[in-house]
């Protein structure tokens, strides 16, 4: 509330786009994206741990 | 001069409180059904009592409806603050009657911790708590993480929606109307529930060898606590109970999902401008702060020599930084082991907890957008000092489009950030007054105020009552981001001293 209020796109735009996706397919895509984010984080963390252990 | 609220003001507040309590009473029917299905008669009767109490309060509050149902800003704030105070009080009844909590204050603490998605718990012998009661604790996470008001707004709205929506610390109206935004948030959550429970249940069944029913139960509980960045778990050893890196990775996906703003969910969902989200100030800030905290924790743990090898260090360090930064509070080590994370590892975890997830997510803490805007403001100030007097410093930032960092926004952001810091310090001071070391007292205070739930062992059934109340208030203030609570205090002062 104390941040600038961010408004979403107009309803007409949402209606136009709604036909292109369904909630479930869109949700699966988002879920897979989050799994990829965690996968990338694990890979980068492994690399960082190797570096830290090597230095320390 | 303070103006005393009129009877009409009270009737408006009561009317909306009552409608929200009816919705919560309906949700309480779910653990009742669970208890009846599992033939858990004692918990079932306590849920009947709780539903009755919610319905009775709702009926009393709506007994004299107001003439005008328009809800102004102050009414909305008072409704939100009272909702978050009364719902855990009534919702603690089944816990208080279970015999697993030492006294009603402990039960209230647990219910408040559940609703504010903190995850600190005072339940004794958690491993033998009835499944329906465990379900209720985790359902409180779900209700609180989504927002009780969001739940109510999905069912009713009218002109009341906007002020209630913002009062519950949601900054972003994703869709044109508050009702459609509330329904979108529930849509996102329900879709994640389907995929999250399926993934965790499959891991529990095929990797851990749990029976199908037990897999479903653990999948559901960890989903509620992970996606809503709560931190309760059905077992006293939290996620450490599963001894599985694959299960931890599954829980991590849900923690990340919970700490992402619903606006970012919407952007990923819509598709056309996905790459644009990487340019957002909030996204860049959370990636930077997360990386920084992770490196600090790695260096701290490597120096302490607590975990041998790259895999041990990565698994423990990454999971706990992720748990702290997303405000979840899952742990894979006992409290006593976490207390031994001194030096830089303590700094990294405490900082991650304080910073928190994204704004308009289920996470707590200062929030990444505020951190990003504060850093941007500081950078602009330094630039103005260093550049020639007539140079113009751009005060724009990218957040779902180009925005201008106005002095009003800067002040609001800094004020809330400072209030969080003050709250963490006051909580830490109370802990120190009871003889706890500075590091432990500060850790627990940040954990409570940022709604995280990681513990170094201070939160236990034998803790001093005043410290318990301090953490309770921190959880409440932290979840509502101060404004609604301050509005309630102002309202009460006007009532007592106004003319």
PDB file of C-alpha atoms in Angstrom, chain B residues 186-402:
ATOM      1  CA  UNK B 186      -6.709 -18.206  -5.753  1.00  0.00           C
ATOM      2  CA  UNK B 187      -6.448 -19.623  -9.276  1.00  0.00           C
ATOM      3  CA  UNK B 188      -2.638 -19.518  -9.147  1.00  0.00           C
ATOM      4  CA  UNK B 189      -2.670 -21.164  -5.724  1.00  0.00           C
ATOM      5  CA  UNK B 190      -5.077 -23.937  -6.689  1.00  0.00           C
ATOM      6  CA  UNK B 191      -3.087 -24.795  -9.813  1.00  0.00           C
ATOM      7  CA  UNK B 192       0.100 -24.898  -7.719  1.00  0.00           C
ATOM      8  CA  UNK B 193      -1.754 -27.067  -5.219  1.00  0.00           C
ATOM      9  CA  UNK B 194      -2.502 -29.634  -7.924  1.00  0.00           C
ATOM     10  CA  UNK B 195       1.054 -29.757  -9.327  1.00  0.00           C
ATOM     11  CA  UNK B 196       2.792 -29.231  -5.965  1.00  0.00           C
ATOM     12  CA  UNK B 197       0.940 -31.980  -4.101  1.00  0.00           C
ATOM     13  CA  UNK B 198       1.304 -34.336  -7.084  1.00  0.00           C
ATOM     14  CA  UNK B 199       5.084 -33.724  -7.266  1.00  0.00           C
ATOM     15  CA  UNK B 200       5.743 -33.975  -3.516  1.00  0.00           C
ATOM     16  CA  UNK B 201       3.376 -36.937  -3.147  1.00  0.00           C
ATOM     17  CA  UNK B 202       5.129 -38.750  -6.001  1.00  0.00           C
ATOM     18  CA  UNK B 203       8.547 -38.119  -4.405  1.00  0.00           C
ATOM     19  CA  UNK B 204       7.272 -39.318  -1.011  1.00  0.00           C
ATOM     20  CA  UNK B 205       5.770 -42.456  -2.563  1.00  0.00           C
ATOM     21  CA  UNK B 206       8.390 -43.467  -5.135  1.00  0.00           C
ATOM     22  CA  UNK B 207      11.591 -42.135  -3.525  1.00  0.00           C
ATOM     23  CA  UNK B 208      10.845 -42.362   0.204  1.00  0.00           C
ATOM     24  CA  UNK B 209       8.566 -45.404   0.003  1.00  0.00           C
ATOM     25  CA  UNK B 210       5.614 -43.851   1.876  1.00  0.00           C
ATOM     26  CA  UNK B 211       2.155 -45.410   1.450  1.00  0.00           C
ATOM     27  CA  UNK B 212      -0.146 -43.521  -0.999  1.00  0.00           C
ATOM     28  CA  UNK B 213      -2.284 -41.987   1.796  1.00  0.00           C
ATOM     29  CA  UNK B 214       0.768 -40.959   3.815  1.00  0.00           C
ATOM     30  CA  UNK B 215       2.400 -39.509   0.681  1.00  0.00           C
ATOM     31  CA  UNK B 216      -0.710 -37.452  -0.026  1.00  0.00           C
ATOM     32  CA  UNK B 217      -0.845 -36.190   3.576  1.00  0.00           C
ATOM     33  CA  UNK B 218       2.817 -35.136   3.664  1.00  0.00           C
ATOM     34  CA  UNK B 219       2.618 -33.676   0.152  1.00  0.00           C
ATOM     35  CA  UNK B 220      -0.400 -31.580   1.114  1.00  0.00           C
ATOM     36  CA  UNK B 221       1.075 -30.346   4.405  1.00  0.00           C
ATOM     37  CA  UNK B 222       4.445 -29.424   2.875  1.00  0.00           C
ATOM     38  CA  UNK B 223       2.647 -27.746  -0.037  1.00  0.00           C
ATOM     39  CA  UNK B 224       0.630 -25.513   2.332  1.00  0.00           C
ATOM     40  CA  UNK B 225       3.714 -24.621   4.359  1.00  0.00           C
ATOM     41  CA  UNK B 226       6.035 -24.241   1.347  1.00  0.00           C
ATOM     42  CA  UNK B 227       3.887 -22.354  -1.152  1.00  0.00           C
ATOM     43  CA  UNK B 228       2.565 -20.041   1.542  1.00  0.00           C
ATOM     44  CA  UNK B 229       6.105 -19.622   2.914  1.00  0.00           C
ATOM     45  CA  UNK B 230       4.839 -20.731   6.334  1.00  0.00           C
ATOM     46  CA  UNK B 231       7.268 -23.267   7.730  1.00  0.00           C
ATOM     47  CA  UNK B 232       5.093 -25.600   9.796  1.00  0.00           C
ATOM     48  CA  UNK B 233       5.736 -29.276   9.117  1.00  0.00           C
ATOM     49  CA  UNK B 234       3.847 -32.399  10.166  1.00  0.00           C
ATOM     50  CA  UNK B 235       6.935 -33.691  11.987  1.00  0.00           C
ATOM     51  CA  UNK B 236       8.986 -32.049  14.747  1.00  0.00           C
ATOM     52  CA  UNK B 237      12.197 -32.348  12.704  1.00  0.00           C
ATOM     53  CA  UNK B 238      10.715 -30.227   9.880  1.00  0.00           C
ATOM     54  CA  UNK B 239      11.930 -31.159   6.384  1.00  0.00           C
ATOM     55  CA  UNK B 240      14.941 -32.889   7.956  1.00  0.00           C
ATOM     56  CA  UNK B 241      12.501 -35.742   8.708  1.00  0.00           C
ATOM     57  CA  UNK B 242      12.575 -36.875   5.071  1.00  0.00           C
ATOM     58  CA  UNK B 243      16.394 -37.150   4.760  1.00  0.00           C
ATOM     59  CA  UNK B 244      16.009 -36.663   1.023  1.00  0.00           C
ATOM     60  CA  UNK B 245      17.729 -34.137  -1.241  1.00  0.00           C
ATOM     61  CA  UNK B 246      15.053 -34.746  -3.905  1.00  0.00           C
ATOM     62  CA  UNK B 247      12.238 -33.934  -1.459  1.00  0.00           C
ATOM     63  CA  UNK B 248      14.138 -30.818  -0.331  1.00  0.00           C
ATOM     64  CA  UNK B 249      14.433 -29.732  -3.988  1.00  0.00           C
ATOM     65  CA  UNK B 250      10.666 -30.235  -4.424  1.00  0.00           C
ATOM     66  CA  UNK B 251       9.974 -28.123  -1.332  1.00  0.00           C
ATOM     67  CA  UNK B 252      12.423 -25.501  -2.654  1.00  0.00           C
ATOM     68  CA  UNK B 253      10.397 -25.121  -5.872  1.00  0.00           C
ATOM     69  CA  UNK B 254       7.316 -24.321  -3.792  1.00  0.00           C
ATOM     70  CA  UNK B 255       9.249 -21.877  -1.588  1.00  0.00           C
ATOM     71  CA  UNK B 256      10.432 -20.012  -4.704  1.00  0.00           C
ATOM     72  CA  UNK B 257       6.878 -19.996  -6.079  1.00  0.00           C
ATOM     73  CA  UNK B 258       5.556 -18.567  -2.800  1.00  0.00           C
ATOM     74  CA  UNK B 259       8.140 -15.807  -2.603  1.00  0.00           C
ATOM     75  CA  UNK B 260       7.391 -14.641  -6.157  1.00  0.00           C
ATOM     76  CA  UNK B 261       4.899 -11.797  -6.380  1.00  0.00           C
ATOM     77  CA  UNK B 262       1.543 -12.690  -7.869  1.00  0.00           C
ATOM     78  CA  UNK B 263       2.313  -9.990 -10.457  1.00  0.00           C
ATOM     79  CA  UNK B 264       5.340 -11.992 -11.585  1.00  0.00           C
ATOM     80  CA  UNK B 265       3.191 -15.146 -11.663  1.00  0.00           C
ATOM     81  CA  UNK B 266       0.781 -13.243 -13.876  1.00  0.00           C
ATOM     82  CA  UNK B 267       3.580 -12.051 -16.181  1.00  0.00           C
ATOM     83  CA  UNK B 268       4.933 -15.607 -16.544  1.00  0.00           C
ATOM     84  CA  UNK B 269       1.404 -16.870 -17.092  1.00  0.00           C
ATOM     85  CA  UNK B 270       0.554 -14.373 -19.822  1.00  0.00           C
ATOM     86  CA  UNK B 271       3.686 -15.092 -21.778  1.00  0.00           C
ATOM     87  CA  UNK B 272       4.329 -12.281 -24.262  1.00  0.00           C
ATOM     88  CA  UNK B 273       6.527 -10.182 -21.968  1.00  0.00           C
ATOM     89  CA  UNK B 274       8.255 -12.875 -19.859  1.00  0.00           C
ATOM     90  CA  UNK B 275      11.762 -11.544 -20.569  1.00  0.00           C
ATOM     91  CA  UNK B 276      10.644  -8.145 -19.305  1.00  0.00           C
ATOM     92  CA  UNK B 277      10.345  -9.542 -15.762  1.00  0.00           C
ATOM     93  CA  UNK B 278      14.137  -9.972 -15.632  1.00  0.00           C
ATOM     94  CA  UNK B 279      14.533  -6.216 -16.080  1.00  0.00           C
ATOM     95  CA  UNK B 280      12.323  -5.472 -13.077  1.00  0.00           C
ATOM     96  CA  UNK B 281      14.063  -3.781 -10.152  1.00  0.00           C
ATOM     97  CA  UNK B 282      12.454  -6.269  -7.761  1.00  0.00           C
ATOM     98  CA  UNK B 283      13.676  -9.346  -9.686  1.00  0.00           C
ATOM     99  CA  UNK B 284      17.226  -7.986  -9.961  1.00  0.00           C
ATOM    100  CA  UNK B 285      17.268  -7.036  -6.282  1.00  0.00           C
ATOM    101  CA  UNK B 286      16.143 -10.446  -5.025  1.00  0.00           C
ATOM    102  CA  UNK B 287      18.665 -12.256  -7.275  1.00  0.00           C
ATOM    103  CA  UNK B 288      21.462  -9.966  -6.005  1.00  0.00           C
ATOM    104  CA  UNK B 289      20.565 -10.179  -2.298  1.00  0.00           C
ATOM    105  CA  UNK B 290      20.019 -13.932  -2.487  1.00  0.00           C
ATOM    106  CA  UNK B 291      23.425 -14.466  -4.147  1.00  0.00           C
ATOM    107  CA  UNK B 292      25.100 -12.176  -1.603  1.00  0.00           C
ATOM    108  CA  UNK B 293      23.541 -13.963   1.406  1.00  0.00           C
ATOM    109  CA  UNK B 294      24.388 -17.370  -0.072  1.00  0.00           C
ATOM    110  CA  UNK B 295      28.067 -16.486  -0.549  1.00  0.00           C
ATOM    111  CA  UNK B 296      28.246 -15.004   2.980  1.00  0.00           C
ATOM    112  CA  UNK B 297      26.697 -18.169   4.483  1.00  0.00           C
ATOM    113  CA  UNK B 298      29.027 -20.419   2.443  1.00  0.00           C
ATOM    114  CA  UNK B 299      32.083 -18.504   3.648  1.00  0.00           C
ATOM    115  CA  UNK B 300      30.783 -18.600   7.243  1.00  0.00           C
ATOM    116  CA  UNK B 301      30.081 -22.349   7.153  1.00  0.00           C
ATOM    117  CA  UNK B 302      33.362 -23.129   5.390  1.00  0.00           C
ATOM    118  CA  UNK B 303      35.241 -21.163   8.064  1.00  0.00           C
ATOM    119  CA  UNK B 304      33.403 -22.964  10.866  1.00  0.00           C
ATOM    120  CA  UNK B 305      34.037 -26.327   9.208  1.00  0.00           C
ATOM    121  CA  UNK B 306      30.584 -27.627  10.194  1.00  0.00           C
ATOM    122  CA  UNK B 307      29.917 -29.492   6.949  1.00  0.00           C
ATOM    123  CA  UNK B 308      32.449 -31.453   4.976  1.00  0.00           C
ATOM    124  CA  UNK B 309      32.655 -31.369   1.227  1.00  0.00           C
ATOM    125  CA  UNK B 310      30.997 -29.404  -1.540  1.00  0.00           C
ATOM    126  CA  UNK B 311      27.728 -31.372  -1.512  1.00  0.00           C
ATOM    127  CA  UNK B 312      27.139 -31.071   2.254  1.00  0.00           C
ATOM    128  CA  UNK B 313      27.919 -27.362   2.253  1.00  0.00           C
ATOM    129  CA  UNK B 314      25.718 -26.670  -0.788  1.00  0.00           C
ATOM    130  CA  UNK B 315      22.778 -28.734   0.453  1.00  0.00           C
ATOM    131  CA  UNK B 316      22.645 -27.229   3.969  1.00  0.00           C
ATOM    132  CA  UNK B 317      23.657 -23.691   2.985  1.00  0.00           C
ATOM    133  CA  UNK B 318      21.446 -23.323  -0.091  1.00  0.00           C
ATOM    134  CA  UNK B 319      18.345 -24.835   1.536  1.00  0.00           C
ATOM    135  CA  UNK B 320      18.562 -22.613   4.617  1.00  0.00           C
ATOM    136  CA  UNK B 321      19.313 -19.396   2.704  1.00  0.00           C
ATOM    137  CA  UNK B 322      16.388 -20.186   0.395  1.00  0.00           C
ATOM    138  CA  UNK B 323      14.181 -20.963   3.403  1.00  0.00           C
ATOM    139  CA  UNK B 324      15.225 -17.720   5.134  1.00  0.00           C
ATOM    140  CA  UNK B 325      15.047 -15.415   2.100  1.00  0.00           C
ATOM    141  CA  UNK B 326      11.643 -16.689   1.008  1.00  0.00           C
ATOM    142  CA  UNK B 327      10.404 -16.393   4.612  1.00  0.00           C
ATOM    143  CA  UNK B 328       9.443 -20.059   4.783  1.00  0.00           C
ATOM    144  CA  UNK B 329      11.338 -21.353   7.805  1.00  0.00           C
ATOM    145  CA  UNK B 330      11.780 -24.999   6.816  1.00  0.00           C
ATOM    146  CA  UNK B 331      14.903 -26.485   8.334  1.00  0.00           C
ATOM    147  CA  UNK B 332      16.896 -29.660   7.800  1.00  0.00           C
ATOM    148  CA  UNK B 333      18.974 -29.306  10.969  1.00  0.00           C
ATOM    149  CA  UNK B 334      17.921 -29.152  14.655  1.00  0.00           C
ATOM    150  CA  UNK B 335      17.650 -25.746  16.412  1.00  0.00           C
ATOM    151  CA  UNK B 336      20.764 -26.506  18.447  1.00  0.00           C
ATOM    152  CA  UNK B 337      22.798 -27.039  15.254  1.00  0.00           C
ATOM    153  CA  UNK B 338      21.380 -23.843  13.703  1.00  0.00           C
ATOM    154  CA  UNK B 339      22.420 -21.942  16.859  1.00  0.00           C
ATOM    155  CA  UNK B 340      25.986 -23.056  16.173  1.00  0.00           C
ATOM    156  CA  UNK B 341      25.953 -21.202  12.820  1.00  0.00           C
ATOM    157  CA  UNK B 342      27.922 -18.276  14.213  1.00  0.00           C
ATOM    158  CA  UNK B 343      29.910 -15.523  12.545  1.00  0.00           C
ATOM    159  CA  UNK B 344      29.261 -14.882   8.864  1.00  0.00           C
ATOM    160  CA  UNK B 345      26.773 -17.746   8.489  1.00  0.00           C
ATOM    161  CA  UNK B 346      24.611 -16.083  11.182  1.00  0.00           C
ATOM    162  CA  UNK B 347      24.902 -12.709   9.399  1.00  0.00           C
ATOM    163  CA  UNK B 348      23.923 -14.242   6.061  1.00  0.00           C
ATOM    164  CA  UNK B 349      20.871 -16.092   7.394  1.00  0.00           C
ATOM    165  CA  UNK B 350      19.651 -13.173   9.559  1.00  0.00           C
ATOM    166  CA  UNK B 351      20.045 -10.774   6.626  1.00  0.00           C
ATOM    167  CA  UNK B 352      18.194 -13.127   4.287  1.00  0.00           C
ATOM    168  CA  UNK B 353      15.330 -13.424   6.805  1.00  0.00           C
ATOM    169  CA  UNK B 354      15.083  -9.644   7.268  1.00  0.00           C
ATOM    170  CA  UNK B 355      15.109  -8.875   3.517  1.00  0.00           C
ATOM    171  CA  UNK B 356      12.319 -11.339   2.698  1.00  0.00           C
ATOM    172  CA  UNK B 357      10.632 -12.160  -0.610  1.00  0.00           C
ATOM    173  CA  UNK B 358       8.820 -10.067  -3.190  1.00  0.00           C
ATOM    174  CA  UNK B 359       6.048  -7.564  -2.473  1.00  0.00           C
ATOM    175  CA  UNK B 360       2.530  -8.952  -3.011  1.00  0.00           C
ATOM    176  CA  UNK B 361       3.729 -12.497  -2.437  1.00  0.00           C
ATOM    177  CA  UNK B 362       3.073 -14.795   0.506  1.00  0.00           C
ATOM    178  CA  UNK B 363       6.524 -13.994   1.964  1.00  0.00           C
ATOM    179  CA  UNK B 364       7.323 -11.635   4.841  1.00  0.00           C
ATOM    180  CA  UNK B 365      10.230  -9.334   5.676  1.00  0.00           C
ATOM    181  CA  UNK B 366      11.098  -5.890   4.350  1.00  0.00           C
ATOM    182  CA  UNK B 367      10.488  -7.112   0.765  1.00  0.00           C
ATOM    183  CA  UNK B 368      12.756  -6.890  -2.259  1.00  0.00           C
ATOM    184  CA  UNK B 369      11.002  -3.977  -3.939  1.00  0.00           C
ATOM    185  CA  UNK B 370      11.545  -1.802  -0.856  1.00  0.00           C
ATOM    186  CA  UNK B 371      15.173  -2.912  -0.616  1.00  0.00           C
ATOM    187  CA  UNK B 372      15.698  -2.157  -4.310  1.00  0.00           C
ATOM    188  CA  UNK B 373      14.032   1.250  -4.076  1.00  0.00           C
ATOM    189  CA  UNK B 374      16.045   2.144  -0.944  1.00  0.00           C
ATOM    190  CA  UNK B 375      19.300   1.232  -2.694  1.00  0.00           C
ATOM    191  CA  UNK B 376      18.205   3.151  -5.801  1.00  0.00           C
ATOM    192  CA  UNK B 377      17.394   6.199  -3.658  1.00  0.00           C
ATOM    193  CA  UNK B 378      20.791   6.025  -1.913  1.00  0.00           C
ATOM    194  CA  UNK B 379      22.561   5.664  -5.272  1.00  0.00           C
ATOM    195  CA  UNK B 380      20.730   8.728  -6.637  1.00  0.00           C
ATOM    196  CA  UNK B 381      21.630  10.729  -3.527  1.00  0.00           C
ATOM    197  CA  UNK B 382      25.322   9.861  -3.876  1.00  0.00           C
ATOM    198  CA  UNK B 383      25.207  10.736  -7.587  1.00  0.00           C
ATOM    199  CA  UNK B 384      23.655  14.118  -6.814  1.00  0.00           C
ATOM    200  CA  UNK B 385      26.446  14.876  -4.354  1.00  0.00           C
ATOM    201  CA  UNK B 386      29.233  13.831  -6.706  1.00  0.00           C
ATOM    202  CA  UNK B 387      27.932  15.334  -9.966  1.00  0.00           C
ATOM    203  CA  UNK B 388      28.025  19.071 -10.802  1.00  0.00           C
ATOM    204  CA  UNK B 389      25.179  21.137  -9.298  1.00  0.00           C
ATOM    205  CA  UNK B 390      23.292  21.596 -12.551  1.00  0.00           C
ATOM    206  CA  UNK B 391      23.438  17.907 -13.496  1.00  0.00           C
ATOM    207  CA  UNK B 392      20.086  16.077 -13.629  1.00  0.00           C
ATOM    208  CA  UNK B 393      20.014  12.612 -12.041  1.00  0.00           C
ATOM    209  CA  UNK B 394      17.432  10.238 -13.536  1.00  0.00           C
ATOM    210  CA  UNK B 395      15.114   8.950 -10.836  1.00  0.00           C
ATOM    211  CA  UNK B 396      13.430   6.339 -12.975  1.00  0.00           C
ATOM    212  CA  UNK B 397      13.419   2.609 -12.404  1.00  0.00           C
ATOM    213  CA  UNK B 398      11.990  -0.368 -14.252  1.00  0.00           C
ATOM    214  CA  UNK B 399       9.201  -2.327 -12.602  1.00  0.00           C
ATOM    215  CA  UNK B 400       6.617  -3.677 -15.074  1.00  0.00           C
ATOM    216  CA  UNK B 401       7.388  -0.576 -17.138  1.00  0.00           C
ATOM    217  CA  UNK B 402       9.264   2.640 -16.491  1.00  0.00           C
TER     218      UNK B 402
END
